[in-house]
Coordinates of C-alpha atoms and ligand atoms in Angstrom, one line a residue:
X1114 CA 29.1 10.6 -9.7
X1115 CA 26.6 7.8 -10.0
X1116 CA 23.2 7.6 -8.3
X1117 CA 21.4 4.4 -7.4
X1118 CA 17.6 4.4 -7.6
X1119 CA 15.8 1.5 -5.9
X1120 CA 12.9 0.3 -8.1
X1121 CA 9.4 -0.3 -6.7
X1122 CA 7.7 -3.2 -8.4
X1123 CA 5.6 -6.3 -8.0
X1124 CA 8.0 -8.6 -10.0
X1125 CA 5.9 -7.9 -13.1
X1126 CA 5.4 -4.1 -13.4
X1127 CA 7.7 -1.3 -12.6
X1128 CA 5.9 1.0 -10.0
X1129 CA 5.2 4.5 -11.2
X1130 CA 6.9 6.0 -8.2
X1131 CA 10.3 4.7 -9.5
X1132 CA 10.1 7.2 -12.4
X1133 CA 9.5 10.1 -10.0
X1134 CA 12.6 9.0 -8.1
X1135 CA 14.6 8.8 -11.4
X1136 CA 13.5 12.3 -12.1
X1137 CA 14.9 13.4 -8.8
X1138 CA 18.1 11.5 -9.6
X1139 CA 18.4 13.3 -12.9
X1140 CA 18.0 16.7 -11.1
X1141 CA 21.0 15.7 -9.0
X1142 CA 23.0 14.9 -12.1
X1143 CA 25.4 12.1 -12.9
X1144 CA 24.8 8.5 -14.1
X1145 CA 21.5 7.1 -13.0
X1146 CA 21.4 3.4 -12.1
X1147 CA 18.3 1.5 -11.1
X1148 CA 18.4 -1.5 -8.8
X1149 CA 15.6 -4.1 -9.5
X1150 CA 15.6 -6.6 -6.6
X1151 CA 13.0 -9.2 -7.0
X1152 CA 12.2 -12.8 -8.1
X1153 CA 11.4 -13.5 -11.7
X1154 CA 11.6 -9.8 -12.2
X1155 CA 13.4 -9.7 -15.6
X1156 CA 10.5 -7.9 -17.2
X1157 CA 10.7 -5.1 -14.5
X1158 CA 14.4 -4.7 -15.3
X1159 CA 13.6 -4.4 -19.0
X1160 CA 11.0 -1.7 -18.2
X1161 CA 13.5 0.2 -16.0
X1162 CA 16.0 0.0 -18.9
X1163 CA 13.5 1.9 -21.1
X1164 CA 13.1 4.8 -18.7
X1165 CA 14.5 8.0 -20.0
X1166 CA 17.8 9.0 -18.3
X1167 CA 18.7 5.6 -16.9
X1168 CA 22.1 4.5 -17.9
X1169 CA 22.3 1.1 -16.2
X1170 CA 20.0 -1.4 -14.5
X1171 CA 21.2 -3.8 -11.9
X1172 CA 19.0 -6.9 -11.6
X1173 CA 19.2 -9.0 -8.5
X1174 CA 16.9 -12.0 -8.9
X1175 CA 16.4 -14.5 -6.2
X1176 CA 13.9 -16.1 -3.9
X1177 CA 15.0 -14.0 -0.9
X1178 CA 13.8 -10.9 -2.8
X1179 CA 10.4 -12.3 -3.9
X1180 CA 8.2 -10.5 -1.4
X1181 CA 10.2 -7.3 -0.8
X1182 CA 11.1 -8.1 2.8
X1183 CA 12.8 -5.0 4.1
X1184 CA 15.7 -6.9 5.8
X1185 CA 16.7 -8.7 2.6
X1186 CA 16.1 -5.7 0.4
X1187 CA 18.2 -3.5 2.6
X1188 CA 21.0 -6.0 2.4
X1189 CA 20.7 -6.1 -1.4
X1190 CA 20.9 -2.3 -1.6
X1191 CA 24.0 -2.3 0.6
X1192 CA 25.6 -5.0 -1.6
X1193 CA 24.9 -2.8 -4.7
X1194 CA 25.7 0.6 -3.0
X1195 CA 29.5 0.6 -3.6
X1196 CA 30.6 3.4 -5.9
X1197 CA 27.3 5.3 -5.7
X1198 CA 27.3 8.8 -4.3
X1199 CA 23.5 8.8 -3.7
X1200 CA 20.9 6.1 -3.0
X1201 CA 17.3 7.2 -3.7
X1202 CA 14.0 5.6 -2.7
X1203 CA 10.5 6.8 -3.4
X1204 CA 9.0 7.9 -0.1
X1205 CA 6.4 5.1 -0.2
X1206 CA 5.6 2.5 2.4
X1207 CA 8.4 0.3 1.0
X1208 CA 10.9 3.1 0.5
X1209 CA 10.3 4.4 4.0
X1210 CA 10.8 0.9 5.4
X1211 CA 14.1 0.1 3.7
X1212 CA 15.9 3.5 3.4
X1213 CA 16.5 4.0 7.2
X1214 CA 18.1 0.5 7.4
X1215 CA 20.4 1.3 4.6
X1216 CA 21.3 4.8 6.1
X1217 CA 22.0 3.2 9.5
X1218 CA 24.2 0.5 8.1
X1219 CA 26.2 3.1 6.1
X1220 CA 26.3 5.3 9.3
X1221 CA 24.9 8.3 7.4
X1222 CA 21.9 10.6 8.0
X1223 CA 18.8 9.8 5.9
X1224 CA 17.3 12.9 4.2
X1225 CA 13.6 12.2 4.1
X1226 CA 10.9 13.3 1.6
X1227 CA 12.8 15.7 -0.5
X1228 CA 10.7 18.0 -2.7
X1229 CA 13.5 19.8 -4.6
X1230 CA 17.2 19.4 -5.4
X1231 CA 19.4 22.5 -4.9
X1232 CA 22.6 20.8 -5.7
X1233 CA 24.3 17.4 -5.4
X1234 CA 24.5 17.8 -1.6
X1235 CA 21.7 20.2 -0.8
X1236 CA 18.0 19.3 -0.8
X1237 CA 14.6 20.8 0.2
X1238 CA 12.2 18.9 2.5
X1239 CA 9.0 19.8 4.2
X1240 CA 8.9 20.0 8.0
X1241 CA 6.1 20.8 10.5
X1242 CA 3.5 18.9 8.4
X1243 CA 4.5 20.9 5.4
X1244 CA 4.2 24.3 7.0
X1245 CA 7.8 25.1 6.5
X1246 CA 10.5 24.0 4.1
X1247 CA 14.0 23.1 5.3
X1248 CA 17.0 23.4 3.0
X1249 CA 19.5 20.8 4.2
X1250 CA 23.0 20.2 3.2
X1251 CA 24.7 16.8 3.7
X1252 CA 28.4 16.2 4.3
X1253 CA 28.0 12.4 4.3
X1254 CA 29.9 10.5 1.7
X1255 CA 26.8 8.6 0.6
X1256 CA 23.5 10.5 0.5
X1257 CA 20.5 8.3 1.4
X1258 CA 17.3 10.1 0.2
X1259 CA 13.6 9.4 0.1
X1260 CA 11.8 11.3 -2.6
X1261 CA 8.3 12.8 -2.3
X1262 CA 6.9 11.5 -5.6
X1263 CA 4.3 14.3 -6.1
X1264 CA 7.1 16.9 -6.2
X1265 CA 8.9 15.4 -9.3
X1266 CA 7.3 14.9 -12.7
X1267 CA 8.0 11.3 -13.6
X1268 CA 10.8 10.5 -16.1
X1269 CA 9.4 9.3 -19.4
X1270 CA 8.7 5.5 -19.4
X1271 CA 10.4 5.1 -22.8
X1272 CA 13.3 6.6 -24.6
X1273 CA 16.1 5.0 -22.6
X1274 CA 18.2 2.0 -23.6
X1275 CA 20.1 1.1 -20.5
X1276 CA 22.1 -2.1 -20.2
X1277 CA 20.8 -4.7 -17.7
X1278 CA 23.5 -6.2 -15.6
X1279 CA 22.8 -9.2 -13.4
X1280 CA 24.2 -9.1 -9.8
X1281 CA 24.1 -11.8 -7.2
X1282 CA 21.0 -11.9 -5.0
X1283 CA 21.7 -11.8 -1.2
X1284 CA 20.9 -14.8 1.0
X1285 CA 17.7 -14.7 3.1
X1286 CA 18.5 -12.9 6.3
X1287 CA 16.2 -15.2 8.3
X1288 CA 15.1 -12.3 10.4
X1289 CA 11.6 -12.0 8.9
X1290 CA 9.3 -14.3 7.0
X1291 CA 6.6 -13.6 4.4
X1292 CA 3.2 -14.8 5.8
X1293 CA 0.6 -13.4 3.5
X1294 CA -0.7 -10.4 1.6
X1295 CA -4.2 -9.0 1.7
X1296 CA -4.7 -6.6 -1.2
X1297 CA -7.6 -4.1 -1.4
X1298 CA -9.1 -4.5 -4.8
X1299 CA -10.7 -1.6 -6.6
X1300 CA -11.7 -0.6 -10.1
X1301 CA -10.8 3.0 -9.2
X1302 CA -7.4 4.5 -9.9
X1303 CA -4.8 4.2 -7.2
X1304 CA -5.1 7.1 -4.8
X1305 CA -1.5 8.5 -5.1
X1306 CA -1.5 8.2 -8.9
X1307 CA -5.0 9.4 -9.7
X1308 CA -5.5 12.6 -11.6
X1309 CA -8.8 13.3 -9.8
X1310 CA -9.5 12.6 -6.1
X1311 CA -12.8 12.9 -4.3
X1312 CA -12.4 12.9 -0.5
X1313 CA -15.0 12.8 2.2
X1314 CA -14.7 13.9 5.8
X1315 CA -16.5 13.6 9.1
X1316 CA -19.3 15.6 7.6
X1317 CA -20.4 12.6 5.6
X1318 CA -21.9 11.3 8.8
X1319 CA -21.7 7.5 8.3
X1320 CA -20.2 4.8 6.1
X1321 CA -23.6 4.5 4.4
X1322 CA -23.7 8.2 3.5
X1323 CA -20.1 7.9 2.2
X1324 CA -21.6 6.0 -0.7
X1325 CA -23.1 9.2 -2.2
X1326 CA -19.5 10.0 -3.3
X1327 CA -19.4 6.9 -5.5
X1328 CA -21.4 8.3 -8.4
X1329 CA -19.4 11.5 -8.3
X1330 CA -16.1 9.6 -8.4
X1331 CA -17.6 7.5 -11.2
X1332 CA -18.4 10.6 -13.3
X1333 CA -15.0 12.1 -12.7
X1334 CA -12.9 8.9 -13.0
X1335 CA -11.7 9.7 -9.5
X1336 CA -10.0 7.8 -6.7
X1337 CA -11.8 8.1 -3.3
X1338 CA -10.0 9.6 -0.3
X1339 CA -10.9 10.5 3.2
X1340 CA -9.9 12.5 6.2
X1341 CA -8.5 10.8 9.2
X1342 CA -11.7 11.7 11.2
X1343 CA -13.7 9.8 8.6
X1344 CA -11.4 6.8 8.7
X1345 CA -11.3 6.8 12.5
X1346 CA -15.1 6.8 12.6
X1347 CA -15.2 3.8 10.3
X1348 CA -16.8 5.7 7.3
X1349 CA -13.9 4.8 5.0
X1350 CA -11.1 2.3 4.8
X1351 CA -7.7 3.1 6.3
X1352 CA -5.9 3.1 3.0
X1353 CA -8.0 6.0 1.8
X1354 CA -6.6 8.4 4.4
X1355 CA -5.1 11.6 3.0
X1356 CA -2.8 13.7 5.1
X1357 CA 0.2 13.9 7.3
X1358 CA -0.2 10.4 8.6
X1359 CA -2.0 9.1 5.4
X1360 CA -1.1 9.5 1.8
X1361 CA 0.3 12.5 0.0
X1362 CA -1.6 13.3 -3.2
X1363 CA -1.2 16.1 -5.7
X1364 CA -3.9 15.4 -8.4
X1365 CA -5.1 17.8 -11.1
X1366 CA -8.3 18.0 -9.2
X1367 CA -9.0 17.4 -5.5
X1368 CA -12.6 17.6 -4.3
X1369 CA -12.9 17.9 -0.4
X1370 CA -16.4 17.2 0.8
X1371 CA -17.4 17.7 4.4
X1372 CA -13.7 18.2 5.4
X1373 CA -12.8 21.1 7.6
X1374 CA -9.2 21.5 6.4
X1375 CA -7.1 20.8 9.5
X1376 CA -3.4 21.3 8.8
X1377 CA -2.7 17.6 9.1
X1378 CA -5.2 17.0 6.2
X1379 CA -3.8 20.0 4.1
X1380 CA -0.3 18.4 4.5
X1381 CA -1.5 15.6 2.2
X1382 CA -3.3 17.5 -0.5
X1383 CA -2.5 21.2 -0.6
X1384 CA -0.2 20.7 -3.7
X1385 CA -3.2 19.6 -5.7
X1386 CA -3.5 21.7 -8.9
X1387 CA -7.2 22.6 -8.4
X1388 CA -8.9 22.3 -5.1
X1389 CA -12.7 22.3 -4.8
X1390 CA -14.4 22.3 -1.3
X1391 CA -18.0 21.7 -0.3
X1392 CA -18.7 22.6 3.3
X1393 CA -21.7 24.1 5.0
X1394 CA -19.5 26.2 7.3
X1395 CA -18.3 29.3 5.4
X1396 CA -15.5 29.7 8.0
X1397 CA -14.0 26.2 7.5
X1398 CA -10.3 26.5 6.9
X1399 CA -10.5 24.3 3.8
X1400 CA -11.8 27.4 2.0
X1401 CA -8.4 29.1 2.6
X1402 CA -6.7 26.7 0.2
X1403 CA -9.7 26.0 -2.2
X1404 CA -9.7 27.4 -5.7
X1405 CA -13.5 26.9 -5.8
X1406 CA -15.6 26.8 -2.7
X1407 CA -19.2 25.9 -2.3
X1408 CA -20.9 26.8 1.0
X1409 CA -23.7 24.2 1.0
X1410 CA -25.1 21.1 2.6
X1411 CA -23.2 18.2 0.9
X1412 CA -26.3 16.0 0.9
X1413 CA -27.9 18.5 -1.4
X1414 CA -24.9 19.7 -3.4
X1415 CA -23.3 16.3 -4.2
X1416 CA -26.4 14.8 -5.9
X1417 CA -26.9 18.1 -7.8
X1418 CA -23.3 18.0 -8.9
X1419 CA -23.6 14.4 -10.1
X1420 CA -26.7 15.3 -12.1
X1421 CA -25.1 18.4 -13.6
X1422 CA -22.1 16.3 -14.7
Ligands
FAD1607 P1 -14.0 17.8 11.1 O1 -12.9 18.7 11.4 O2 -15.0 17.3 12.1 O3 -14.8 18.5 9.9 C1 -16.0 18.1 9.4 C2 -16.5 19.2 8.4 O4 -17.6 18.8 7.8 C3 -16.8 20.5 9.1 O5 -16.1 21.6 8.5 C4 -18.3 20.7 8.9 O6 -18.6 22.1 8.7 C5 -18.5 19.9 7.6 N1 -19.9 19.4 7.5 C6 -20.6 18.7 8.4 N2 -21.8 18.3 7.9 C7 -21.8 18.8 6.7 C8 -22.8 18.8 5.6 N3 -24.0 18.2 5.8 N4 -22.5 19.4 4.5 C9 -21.3 20.1 4.3 N5 -20.4 20.1 5.2 C10 -20.6 19.5 6.4 N6 -6.3 14.3 9.5 C11 -6.3 13.9 8.2 O7 -7.3 14.1 7.5 N7 -5.3 13.2 7.7 C12 -4.2 12.9 8.5 O8 -3.2 12.3 7.9 C13 -4.1 13.4 9.8 N8 -3.0 13.1 10.6 C14 -3.0 13.6 11.9 C15 -1.9 13.5 12.6 C16 -1.8 14.0 13.9 C17 -0.5 13.8 14.7 C18 -2.9 14.7 14.4 C19 -2.9 15.2 15.8 C20 -4.1 14.8 13.7 C21 -4.1 14.3 12.4 N9 -5.3 14.4 11.6 C22 -5.3 14.1 10.3 C23 -6.6 14.9 12.2 C24 -6.9 16.3 11.9 O9 -6.3 17.1 12.9 C25 -8.4 16.6 11.9 O10 -8.9 16.1 13.1 C26 -9.1 15.8 10.8 O11 -8.5 16.1 9.6 C27 -10.6 16.3 10.7 O12 -11.3 15.6 9.8 P2 -12.6 16.2 9.1 O13 -12.2 17.5 8.4 O14 -13.2 15.2 8.3 O15 -13.5 16.5 10.4

């Protein structure tokens, strides 16, 4: 049995999510291969070869793969799929874009967002916004899986010594074209990888008020997050949204400020190791999942907390 893990990268650095997917592959058992599909991505392949538990790296290097276009990437995965019993993607924006195309072409059911491996054909995945866990068994010859990264501790970045094998890059599909990329720049840690997240909700009241979270995030070395209500109201950018339709995070510490704790928000953060909530409503559902709760006006409590820190 051999398992193919699709690497996330920017042609220079191996994305951290890949190592979570490798950990899930290791839990399935068998040889773990990593496909690096990119352009000028040799350094990424070398990094993937160092990851503990990886036995082979396939490097497909070509102009068609430079920008991670889903159509080309899916074709590349299909070209490399032969002989693999499982194909694993991290459940990221890219993984969720490519995996269904691969599953459809292979005529198999995709199993999404797995959080545990029971055996080589049986996996656990959340349903109903994380309110229930389904154990699903696949009879398909090839299992196409996306992996919830927060559920698997990453494989070590070093310790492996896999061989790197070059494979032919697919031709450009001509179906889509890279136009441009606008990247949000921030000195803060990336939200899904941060060990501390400070999130604000509708209770913040305005985009201006949201800034009172900056010094708290600075003190804690935290990434900033937000509820959907805060994003929809324009208090915080879209890519900060945590929850069912936002990002899934599981940091060591999650601080929810002025967030009521709707199930759709909890779906994105309830696996955090320690949850702190500040809310003026003692009945707010967020206190049901919080390890530490402070019933207080956030405009008083946050500056006091910053001062105390
Ligand atoms: P509210 O529910 O309005 O809560 C604001 C809180 O702030 C209240 O508890 C209030 O007591 C408190 N507060 C107000 N003023 C102060 C103050 N001065 N000091 C202290 N506390 C104060 N939501 C998400 O977050 N993420 C998602 O991904 C998401 N996906 C969704 C998907 C679907 C299909 C649907 C239907 C909904 C989704 N939602 C999501 C929305 C979700 O249902 C809630 O509407 C949203 O999470 C509420 O955000 P909130 O807690 O910031 O706002």
